[in-house]
Amino acid sequence: NGRLKRIRETRVLSRKDLAQQSDVDESTIYRAERGQTRLRPSTVRKLAQALGVPPDELVSSQGRLDL
């Protein structure tokens, strides 16, 4: 759990920076990092692209989002 936040912090990006780079609302990123929302596959792709990782890096081995 917490891959999105770990990857974001490794890249030294704030949620605001990631939101701007991915065109995903900052509040969506906040809720996703806390497990309070499920993201659409298109949103996962946007976040992964902005972070420079493959989308499956944000998905658990069981196929669930592991944000």
XYZ file of C-alpha atoms in Angstrom:
67
model
C 0.000 0.000 0.000
C 1.092 3.594 -0.551
C 2.962 3.184 -3.827
C 1.641 6.413 -5.321
C 2.815 8.471 -2.365
C 6.202 6.719 -2.168
C 6.876 7.200 -5.871
C 5.695 10.825 -5.744
C 7.938 11.574 -2.768
C 10.901 9.777 -4.382
C 10.469 12.141 -7.346
C 10.385 15.069 -4.863
C 6.980 16.166 -6.126
C 4.274 17.771 -4.063
C 0.684 16.712 -4.670
C 0.200 20.090 -6.336
C 3.144 19.476 -8.699
C 1.846 16.020 -9.607
C -1.649 17.409 -10.150
C -0.323 20.008 -12.573
C 1.867 17.533 -14.457
C -0.814 14.841 -14.705
C -3.933 16.997 -15.141
C -5.491 15.149 -12.185
C -7.141 17.174 -9.429
C -4.993 17.540 -6.320
C -7.868 16.445 -4.071
C -8.179 13.219 -6.097
C -4.489 12.494 -5.515
C -4.895 13.265 -1.799
C -7.856 10.873 -1.481
C -6.135 8.171 -3.544
C -3.034 8.271 -1.358
C -5.252 7.692 1.664
C -7.303 4.926 0.073
C -10.447 7.041 0.138
C -11.231 6.763 -3.572
C -10.869 4.387 -6.483
C -9.214 5.781 -9.564
C -10.295 5.183 -13.120
C -7.758 3.417 -15.327
C -7.367 6.631 -17.353
C -6.421 8.519 -14.188
C -3.889 5.847 -13.232
C -2.337 6.192 -16.700
C -2.094 9.991 -16.322
C -0.444 9.688 -12.917
C 1.941 6.992 -14.093
C 2.953 9.044 -17.122
C 3.609 12.126 -14.979
C 5.667 10.011 -12.558
C 7.578 8.289 -15.343
C 6.538 4.775 -14.346
C 4.446 2.103 -16.065
C 0.813 2.097 -14.876
C 1.195 -1.428 -13.516
C 3.681 -0.081 -10.990
C 0.689 1.544 -9.286
C -1.298 -1.713 -9.331
C -0.898 -4.582 -6.862
C -0.176 -8.156 -7.894
C -3.884 -8.897 -7.394
C -4.774 -6.327 -10.064
C -6.030 -3.763 -7.564
C -4.785 -0.216 -7.396
C -2.096 -0.091 -4.749
C -1.881 3.626 -4.239
